[in-house]
PDB file of C-alpha atoms in Angstrom:
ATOM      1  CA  UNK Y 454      51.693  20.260 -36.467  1.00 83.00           C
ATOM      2  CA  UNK Y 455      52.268  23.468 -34.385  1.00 94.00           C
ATOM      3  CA  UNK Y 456      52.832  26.722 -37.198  1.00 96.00           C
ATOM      4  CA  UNK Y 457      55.174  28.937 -35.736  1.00 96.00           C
ATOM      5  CA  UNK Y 458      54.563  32.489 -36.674  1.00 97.00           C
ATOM      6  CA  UNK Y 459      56.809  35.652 -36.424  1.00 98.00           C
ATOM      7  CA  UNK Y 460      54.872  39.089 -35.897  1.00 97.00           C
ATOM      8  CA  UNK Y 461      56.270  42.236 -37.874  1.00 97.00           C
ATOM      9  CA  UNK Y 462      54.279  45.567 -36.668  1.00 95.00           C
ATOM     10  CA  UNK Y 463      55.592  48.340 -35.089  1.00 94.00           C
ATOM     11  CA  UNK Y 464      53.335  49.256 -33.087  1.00 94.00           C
ATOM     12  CA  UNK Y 465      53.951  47.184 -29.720  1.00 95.00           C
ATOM     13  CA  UNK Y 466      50.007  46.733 -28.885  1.00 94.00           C
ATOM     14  CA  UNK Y 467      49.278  45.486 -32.274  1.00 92.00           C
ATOM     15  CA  UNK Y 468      51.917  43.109 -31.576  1.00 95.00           C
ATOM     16  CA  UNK Y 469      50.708  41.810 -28.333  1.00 95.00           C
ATOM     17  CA  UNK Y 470      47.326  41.806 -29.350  1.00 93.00           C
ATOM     18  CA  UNK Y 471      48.509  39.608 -32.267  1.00 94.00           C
ATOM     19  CA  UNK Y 472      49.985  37.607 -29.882  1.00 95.00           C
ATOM     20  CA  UNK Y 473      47.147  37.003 -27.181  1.00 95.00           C
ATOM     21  CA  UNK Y 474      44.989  35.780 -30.285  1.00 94.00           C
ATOM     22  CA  UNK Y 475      47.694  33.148 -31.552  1.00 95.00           C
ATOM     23  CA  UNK Y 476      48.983  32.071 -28.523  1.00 93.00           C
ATOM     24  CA  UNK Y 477      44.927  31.047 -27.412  1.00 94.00           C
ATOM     25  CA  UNK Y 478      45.049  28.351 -30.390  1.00 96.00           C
ATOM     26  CA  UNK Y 479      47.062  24.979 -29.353  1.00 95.00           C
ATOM     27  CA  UNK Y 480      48.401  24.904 -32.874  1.00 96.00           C
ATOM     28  CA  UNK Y 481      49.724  28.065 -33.540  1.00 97.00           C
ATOM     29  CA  UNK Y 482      53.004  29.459 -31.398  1.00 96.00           C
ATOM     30  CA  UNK Y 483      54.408  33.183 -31.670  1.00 97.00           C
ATOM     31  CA  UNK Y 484      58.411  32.383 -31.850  1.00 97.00           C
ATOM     32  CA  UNK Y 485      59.431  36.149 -32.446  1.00 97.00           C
ATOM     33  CA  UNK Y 486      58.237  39.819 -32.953  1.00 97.00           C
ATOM     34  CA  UNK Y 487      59.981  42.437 -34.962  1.00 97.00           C
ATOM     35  CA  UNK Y 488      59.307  45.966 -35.567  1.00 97.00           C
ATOM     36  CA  UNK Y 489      60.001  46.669 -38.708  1.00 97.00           C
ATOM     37  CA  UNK Y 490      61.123  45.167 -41.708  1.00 95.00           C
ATOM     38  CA  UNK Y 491      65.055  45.350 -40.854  1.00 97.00           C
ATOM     39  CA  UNK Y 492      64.249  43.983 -37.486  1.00 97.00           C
ATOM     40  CA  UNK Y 493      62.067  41.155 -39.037  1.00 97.00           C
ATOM     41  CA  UNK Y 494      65.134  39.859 -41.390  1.00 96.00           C
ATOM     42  CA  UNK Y 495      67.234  39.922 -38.513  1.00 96.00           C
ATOM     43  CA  UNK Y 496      64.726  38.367 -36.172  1.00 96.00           C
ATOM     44  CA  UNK Y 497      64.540  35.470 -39.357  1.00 95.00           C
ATOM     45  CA  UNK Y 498      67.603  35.001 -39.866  1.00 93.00           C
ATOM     46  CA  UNK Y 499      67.887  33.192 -36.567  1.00 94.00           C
ATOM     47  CA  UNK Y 500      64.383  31.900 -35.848  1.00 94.00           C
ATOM     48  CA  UNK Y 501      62.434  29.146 -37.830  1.00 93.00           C
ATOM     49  CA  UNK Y 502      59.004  29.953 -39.064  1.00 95.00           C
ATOM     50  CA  UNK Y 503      56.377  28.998 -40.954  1.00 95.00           C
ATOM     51  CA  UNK Y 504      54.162  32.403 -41.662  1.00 95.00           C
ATOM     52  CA  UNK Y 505      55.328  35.672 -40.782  1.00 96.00           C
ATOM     53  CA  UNK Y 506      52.457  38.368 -40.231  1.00 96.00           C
ATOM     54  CA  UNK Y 507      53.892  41.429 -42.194  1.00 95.00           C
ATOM     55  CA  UNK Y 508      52.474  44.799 -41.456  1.00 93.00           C
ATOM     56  CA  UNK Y 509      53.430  47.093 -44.840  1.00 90.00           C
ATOM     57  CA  UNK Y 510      53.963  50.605 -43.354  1.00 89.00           C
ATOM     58  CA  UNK Y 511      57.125  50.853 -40.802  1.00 93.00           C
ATOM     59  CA  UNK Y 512      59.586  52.862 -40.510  1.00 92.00           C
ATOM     60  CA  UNK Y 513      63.415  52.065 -41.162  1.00 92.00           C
ATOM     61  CA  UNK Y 514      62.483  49.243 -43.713  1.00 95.00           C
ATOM     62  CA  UNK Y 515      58.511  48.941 -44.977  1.00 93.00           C
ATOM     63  CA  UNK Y 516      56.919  45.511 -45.200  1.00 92.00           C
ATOM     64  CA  UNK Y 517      56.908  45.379 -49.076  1.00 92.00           C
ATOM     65  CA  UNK Y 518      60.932  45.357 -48.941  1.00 94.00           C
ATOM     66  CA  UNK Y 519      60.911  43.256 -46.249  1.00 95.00           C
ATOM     67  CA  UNK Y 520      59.073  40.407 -48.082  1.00 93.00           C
ATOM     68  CA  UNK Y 521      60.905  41.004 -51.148  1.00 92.00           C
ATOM     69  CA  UNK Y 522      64.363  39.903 -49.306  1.00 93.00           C
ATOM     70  CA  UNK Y 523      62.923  37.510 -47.578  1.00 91.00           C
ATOM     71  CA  UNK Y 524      61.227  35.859 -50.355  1.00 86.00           C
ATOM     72  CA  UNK Y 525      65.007  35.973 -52.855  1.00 84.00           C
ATOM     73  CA  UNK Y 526      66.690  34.953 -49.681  1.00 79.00           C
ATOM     74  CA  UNK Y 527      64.603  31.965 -49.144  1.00 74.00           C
ATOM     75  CA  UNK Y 528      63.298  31.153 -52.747  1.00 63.00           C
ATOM     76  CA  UNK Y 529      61.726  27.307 -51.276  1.00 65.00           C
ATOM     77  CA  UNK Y 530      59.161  29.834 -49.906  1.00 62.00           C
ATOM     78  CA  UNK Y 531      59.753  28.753 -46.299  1.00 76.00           C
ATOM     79  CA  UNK Y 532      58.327  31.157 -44.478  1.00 91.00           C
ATOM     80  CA  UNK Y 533      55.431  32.314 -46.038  1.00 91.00           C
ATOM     81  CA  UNK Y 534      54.347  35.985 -46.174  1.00 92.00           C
ATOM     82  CA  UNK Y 535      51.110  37.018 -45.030  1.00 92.00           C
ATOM     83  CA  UNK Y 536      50.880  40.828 -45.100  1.00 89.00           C
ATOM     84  CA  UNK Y 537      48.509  43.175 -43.516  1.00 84.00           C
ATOM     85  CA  UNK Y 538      46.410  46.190 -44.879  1.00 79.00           C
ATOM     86  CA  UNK Y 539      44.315  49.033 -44.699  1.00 75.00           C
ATOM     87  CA  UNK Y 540      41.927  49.991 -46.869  1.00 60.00           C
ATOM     88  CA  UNK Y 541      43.812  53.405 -48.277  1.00 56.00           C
ATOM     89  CA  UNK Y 542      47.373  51.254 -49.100  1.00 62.00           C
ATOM     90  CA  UNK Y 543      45.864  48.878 -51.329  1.00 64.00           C
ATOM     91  CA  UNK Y 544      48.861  49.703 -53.885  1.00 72.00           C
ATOM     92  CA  UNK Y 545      51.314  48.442 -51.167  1.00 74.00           C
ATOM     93  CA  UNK Y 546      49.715  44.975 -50.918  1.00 71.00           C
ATOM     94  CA  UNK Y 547      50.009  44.821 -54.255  1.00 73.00           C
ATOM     95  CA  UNK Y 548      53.420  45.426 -54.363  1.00 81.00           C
ATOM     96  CA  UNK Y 549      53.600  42.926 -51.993  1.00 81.00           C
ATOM     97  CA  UNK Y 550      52.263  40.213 -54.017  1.00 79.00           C
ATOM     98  CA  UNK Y 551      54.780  41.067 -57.052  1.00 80.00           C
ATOM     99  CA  UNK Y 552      57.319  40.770 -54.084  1.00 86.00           C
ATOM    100  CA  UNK Y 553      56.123  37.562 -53.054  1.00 85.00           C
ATOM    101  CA  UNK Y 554      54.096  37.208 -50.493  1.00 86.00           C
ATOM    102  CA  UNK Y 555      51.060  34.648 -50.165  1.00 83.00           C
ATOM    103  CA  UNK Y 556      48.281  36.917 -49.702  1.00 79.00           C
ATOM    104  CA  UNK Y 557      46.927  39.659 -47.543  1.00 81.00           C
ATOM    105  CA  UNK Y 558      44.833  40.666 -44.827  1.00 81.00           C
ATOM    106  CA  UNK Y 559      42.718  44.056 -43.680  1.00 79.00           C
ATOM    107  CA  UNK Y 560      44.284  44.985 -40.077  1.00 81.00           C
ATOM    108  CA  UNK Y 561      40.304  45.356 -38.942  1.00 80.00           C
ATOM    109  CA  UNK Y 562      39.780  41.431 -39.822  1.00 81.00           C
ATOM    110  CA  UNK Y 563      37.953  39.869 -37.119  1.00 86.00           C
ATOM    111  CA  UNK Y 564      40.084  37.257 -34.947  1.00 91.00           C
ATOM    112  CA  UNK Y 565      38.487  33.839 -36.452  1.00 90.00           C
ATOM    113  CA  UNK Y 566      39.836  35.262 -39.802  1.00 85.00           C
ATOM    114  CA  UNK Y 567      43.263  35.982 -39.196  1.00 89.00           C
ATOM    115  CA  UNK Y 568      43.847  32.249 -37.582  1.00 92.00           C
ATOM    116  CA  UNK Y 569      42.176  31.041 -40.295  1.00 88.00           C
ATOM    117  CA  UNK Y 570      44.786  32.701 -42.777  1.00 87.00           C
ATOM    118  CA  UNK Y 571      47.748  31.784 -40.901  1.00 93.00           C
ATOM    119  CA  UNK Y 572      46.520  27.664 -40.973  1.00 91.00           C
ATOM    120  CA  UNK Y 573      45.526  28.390 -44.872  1.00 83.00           C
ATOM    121  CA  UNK Y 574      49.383  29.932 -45.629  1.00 87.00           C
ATOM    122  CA  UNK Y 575      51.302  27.969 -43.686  1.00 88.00           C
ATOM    123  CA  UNK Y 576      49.611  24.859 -45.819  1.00 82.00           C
ATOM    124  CA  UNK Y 577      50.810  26.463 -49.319  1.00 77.00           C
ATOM    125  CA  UNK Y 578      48.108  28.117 -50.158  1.00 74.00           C
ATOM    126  CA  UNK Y 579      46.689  32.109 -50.810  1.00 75.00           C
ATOM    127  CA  UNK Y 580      44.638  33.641 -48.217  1.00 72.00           C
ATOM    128  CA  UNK Y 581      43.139  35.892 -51.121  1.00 67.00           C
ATOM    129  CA  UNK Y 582      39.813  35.617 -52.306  1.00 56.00           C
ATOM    130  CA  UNK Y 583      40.446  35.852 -56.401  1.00 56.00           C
ATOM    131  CA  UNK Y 584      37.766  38.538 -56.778  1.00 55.00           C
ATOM    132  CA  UNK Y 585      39.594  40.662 -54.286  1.00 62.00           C
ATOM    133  CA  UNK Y 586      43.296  39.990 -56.004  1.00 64.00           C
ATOM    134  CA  UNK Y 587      41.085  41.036 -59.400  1.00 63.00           C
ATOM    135  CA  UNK Y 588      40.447  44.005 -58.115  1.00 66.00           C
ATOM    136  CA  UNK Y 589      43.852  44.604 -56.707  1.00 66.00           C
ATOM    137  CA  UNK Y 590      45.526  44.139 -60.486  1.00 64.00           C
ATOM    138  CA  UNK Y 591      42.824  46.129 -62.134  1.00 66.00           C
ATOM    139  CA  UNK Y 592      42.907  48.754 -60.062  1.00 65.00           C
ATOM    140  CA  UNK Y 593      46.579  49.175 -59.947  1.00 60.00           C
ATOM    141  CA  UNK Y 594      47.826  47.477 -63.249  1.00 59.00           C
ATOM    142  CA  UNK Y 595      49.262  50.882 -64.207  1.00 60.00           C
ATOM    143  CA  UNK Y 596      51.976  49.852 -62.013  1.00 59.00           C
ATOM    144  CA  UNK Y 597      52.863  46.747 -64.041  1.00 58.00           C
ATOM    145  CA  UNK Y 598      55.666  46.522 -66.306  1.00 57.00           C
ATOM    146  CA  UNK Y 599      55.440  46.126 -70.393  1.00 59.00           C
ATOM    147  CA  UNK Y 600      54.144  42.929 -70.400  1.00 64.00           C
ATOM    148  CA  UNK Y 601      56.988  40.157 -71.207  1.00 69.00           C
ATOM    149  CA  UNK Y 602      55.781  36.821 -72.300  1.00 75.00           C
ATOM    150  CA  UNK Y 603      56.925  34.083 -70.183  1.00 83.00           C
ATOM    151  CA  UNK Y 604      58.622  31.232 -71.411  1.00 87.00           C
ATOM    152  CA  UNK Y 605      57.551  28.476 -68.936  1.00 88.00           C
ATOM    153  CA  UNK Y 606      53.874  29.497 -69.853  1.00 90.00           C
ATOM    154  CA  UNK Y 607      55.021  26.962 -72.731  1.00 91.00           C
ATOM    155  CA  UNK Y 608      54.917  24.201 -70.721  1.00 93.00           C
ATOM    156  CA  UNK Y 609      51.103  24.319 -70.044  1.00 94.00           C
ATOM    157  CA  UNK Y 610      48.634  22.191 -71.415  1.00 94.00           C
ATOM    158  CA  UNK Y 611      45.840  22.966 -73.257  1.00 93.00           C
ATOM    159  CA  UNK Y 612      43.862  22.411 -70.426  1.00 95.00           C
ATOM    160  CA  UNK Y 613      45.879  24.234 -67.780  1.00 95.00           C
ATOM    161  CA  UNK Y 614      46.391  27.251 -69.689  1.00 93.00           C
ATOM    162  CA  UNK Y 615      42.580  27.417 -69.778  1.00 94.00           C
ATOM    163  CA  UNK Y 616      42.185  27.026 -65.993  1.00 94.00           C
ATOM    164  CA  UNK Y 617      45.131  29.419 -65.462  1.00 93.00           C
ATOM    165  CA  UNK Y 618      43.699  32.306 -67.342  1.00 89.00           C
ATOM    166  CA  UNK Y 619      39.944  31.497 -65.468  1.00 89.00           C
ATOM    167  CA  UNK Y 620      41.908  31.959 -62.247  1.00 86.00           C
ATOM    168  CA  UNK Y 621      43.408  34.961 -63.304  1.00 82.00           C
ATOM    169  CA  UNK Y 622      39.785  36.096 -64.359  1.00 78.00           C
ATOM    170  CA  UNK Y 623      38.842  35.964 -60.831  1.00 72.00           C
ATOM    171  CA  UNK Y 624      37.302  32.627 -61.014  1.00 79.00           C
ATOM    172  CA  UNK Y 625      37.394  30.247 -57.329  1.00 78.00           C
ATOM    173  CA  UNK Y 626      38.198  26.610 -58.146  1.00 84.00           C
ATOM    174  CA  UNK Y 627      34.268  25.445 -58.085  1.00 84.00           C
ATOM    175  CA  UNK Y 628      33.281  28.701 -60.236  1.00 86.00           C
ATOM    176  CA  UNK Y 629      35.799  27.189 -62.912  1.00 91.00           C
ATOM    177  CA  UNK Y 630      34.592  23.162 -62.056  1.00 92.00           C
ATOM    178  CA  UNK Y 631      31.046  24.568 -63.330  1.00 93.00           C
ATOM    179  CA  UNK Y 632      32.470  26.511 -66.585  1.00 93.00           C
ATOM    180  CA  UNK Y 633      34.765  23.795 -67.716  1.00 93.00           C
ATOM    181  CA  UNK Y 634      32.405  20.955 -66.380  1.00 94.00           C
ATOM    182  CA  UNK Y 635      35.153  18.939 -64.464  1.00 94.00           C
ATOM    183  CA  UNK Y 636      35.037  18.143 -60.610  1.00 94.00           C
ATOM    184  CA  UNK Y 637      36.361  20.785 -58.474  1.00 90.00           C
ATOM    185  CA  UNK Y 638      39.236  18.120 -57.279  1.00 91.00           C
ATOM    186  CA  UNK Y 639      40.227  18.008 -60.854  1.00 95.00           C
ATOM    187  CA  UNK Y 640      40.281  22.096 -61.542  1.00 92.00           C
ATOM    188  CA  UNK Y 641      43.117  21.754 -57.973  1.00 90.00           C
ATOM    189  CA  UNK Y 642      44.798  19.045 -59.476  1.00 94.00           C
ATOM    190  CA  UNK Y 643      45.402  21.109 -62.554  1.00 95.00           C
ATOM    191  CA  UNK Y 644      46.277  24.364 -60.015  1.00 92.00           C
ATOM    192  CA  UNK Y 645      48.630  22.641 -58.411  1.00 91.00           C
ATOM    193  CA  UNK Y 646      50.238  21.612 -61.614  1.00 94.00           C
ATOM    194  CA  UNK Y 647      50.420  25.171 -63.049  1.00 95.00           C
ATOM    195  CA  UNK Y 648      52.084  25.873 -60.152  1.00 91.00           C
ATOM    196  CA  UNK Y 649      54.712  23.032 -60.302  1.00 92.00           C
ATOM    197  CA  UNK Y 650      55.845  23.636 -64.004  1.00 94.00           C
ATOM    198  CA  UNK Y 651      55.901  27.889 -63.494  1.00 92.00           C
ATOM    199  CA  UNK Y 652      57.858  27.382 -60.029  1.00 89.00           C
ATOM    200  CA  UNK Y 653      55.044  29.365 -58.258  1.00 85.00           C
ATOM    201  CA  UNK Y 654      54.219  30.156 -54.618  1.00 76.00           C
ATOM    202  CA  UNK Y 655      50.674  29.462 -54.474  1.00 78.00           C
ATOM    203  CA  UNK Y 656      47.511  31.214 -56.466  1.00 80.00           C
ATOM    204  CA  UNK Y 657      48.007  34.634 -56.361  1.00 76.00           C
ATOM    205  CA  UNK Y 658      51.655  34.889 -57.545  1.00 79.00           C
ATOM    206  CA  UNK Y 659      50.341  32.424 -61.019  1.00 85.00           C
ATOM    207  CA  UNK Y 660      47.497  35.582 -61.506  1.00 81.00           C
ATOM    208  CA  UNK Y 661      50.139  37.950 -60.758  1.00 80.00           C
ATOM    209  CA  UNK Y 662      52.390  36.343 -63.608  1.00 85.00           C
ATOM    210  CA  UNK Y 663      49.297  36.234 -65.638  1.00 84.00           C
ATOM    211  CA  UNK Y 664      48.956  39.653 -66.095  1.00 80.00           C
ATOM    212  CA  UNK Y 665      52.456  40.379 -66.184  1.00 80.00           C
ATOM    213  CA  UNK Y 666      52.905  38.052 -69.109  1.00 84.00           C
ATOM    214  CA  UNK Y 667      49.900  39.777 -71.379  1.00 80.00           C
ATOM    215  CA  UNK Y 668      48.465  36.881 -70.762  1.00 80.00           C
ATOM    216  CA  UNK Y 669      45.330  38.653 -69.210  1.00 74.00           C
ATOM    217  CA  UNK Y 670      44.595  42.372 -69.183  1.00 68.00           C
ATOM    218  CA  UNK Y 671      42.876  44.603 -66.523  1.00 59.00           C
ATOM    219  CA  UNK Y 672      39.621  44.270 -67.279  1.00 56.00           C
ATOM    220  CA  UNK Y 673      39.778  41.548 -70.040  1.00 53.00           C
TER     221      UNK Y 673
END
């Protein structure tokens, strides 16, 4: 299957560069370019994609808005956000995660990394490590609201609330196999059912709920 990918940077050599590195791969295709966050909704509006590369700071409309509409507009989470960072706008990614996008990405990531993110997202899944999404929340929980309990955090198990708050902890799926003593196939059998009954996007937006909810604190 061929993932078609839309490119939103403003700066037009990013872009092409971007583009030079996709196009080389026989199963990814560029199918538009935007540059900025206005553009990119426009651009989306008329193009089918599977993973849009989001750069956060643009002018006219940033990234972090731009995934936000995106993601109400097209709640089956088709396409998938994969925004892009530098090391001083942490707090933006972030904010892109509460707005719903997949994961994230430093814009210095070597080549290999980036295609590798792009196959990883456009298959459901988060492109960020837990430890690093830790960090993100701890550093930046200030940001979060009062925490509200959820009420679909009532339809866990036992057993999936357990493996839900070791995610949230920071914990990969084979770091949680070892602690609860369960194959690692069984620890993404029970992901991918937290995910189902809370109506999640993939890994990061179940921690982000997690600490939302109170049911994890920074640092806890």
């Amino acid at each position: 299957m061929t993932v078609r990918v839309v490119i939103v940077d403003d700066q037009a050599l990013v872009r092409a560069g971007f583009r030079m590195v996709l196009d080389s791969q026989p199963d990814l295709e560029v199918v538009g370019e935007a540059i900025d966050g206005a553009d990119a909704l426009r651009v989306l509006a008329r193009t089918e994609a599977d993973v849009v590369v989001m750069d956060i700071r643009m002018p006219t409309m940033d990234g972090v808005e731009a995934t936000r509409r995106l993601c109400a507009d097209r709640p089956t989470g088709t396409p998938r956000v994969l925004v892009l960072t530098t090391f001083d706008t942490e707090a933006d990614a972030f904010a892109a995660l509460q707005a719903g996008a997949s994961g994230f990405l430093l814009k210095n990531v070597p080549p290999e990394e980036l295609l590798a993110a792009i196959r990883v997202v456009a298959q459901g899944d988060s492109v960020v490590a837990p430890s690093i999404t830790r960090r993100l929340l701890d550093r930046f929980a200030g940001q979060l609201a009062v925490p509200i309990a959820d009420p679909r955090l009532t339809q866990l198990t036992e057993r999936e609330h357990e493996v839900l708050l070791l995610v949230a902890q920071g914990l990969s799926n084979a770091e949680i196999a070892a602690q609860v003593h369960v194959a690692e196939a069984t620890v993404k059998t029970h992901v991918g059912r937290i995910l189902a009954k809370l109506q999640l996007r993939d890994r990061v937006q179940a921690v982000v709920l997690a600490y939302e909810s109170g049911l994890v604190t920074p640092g806890g």
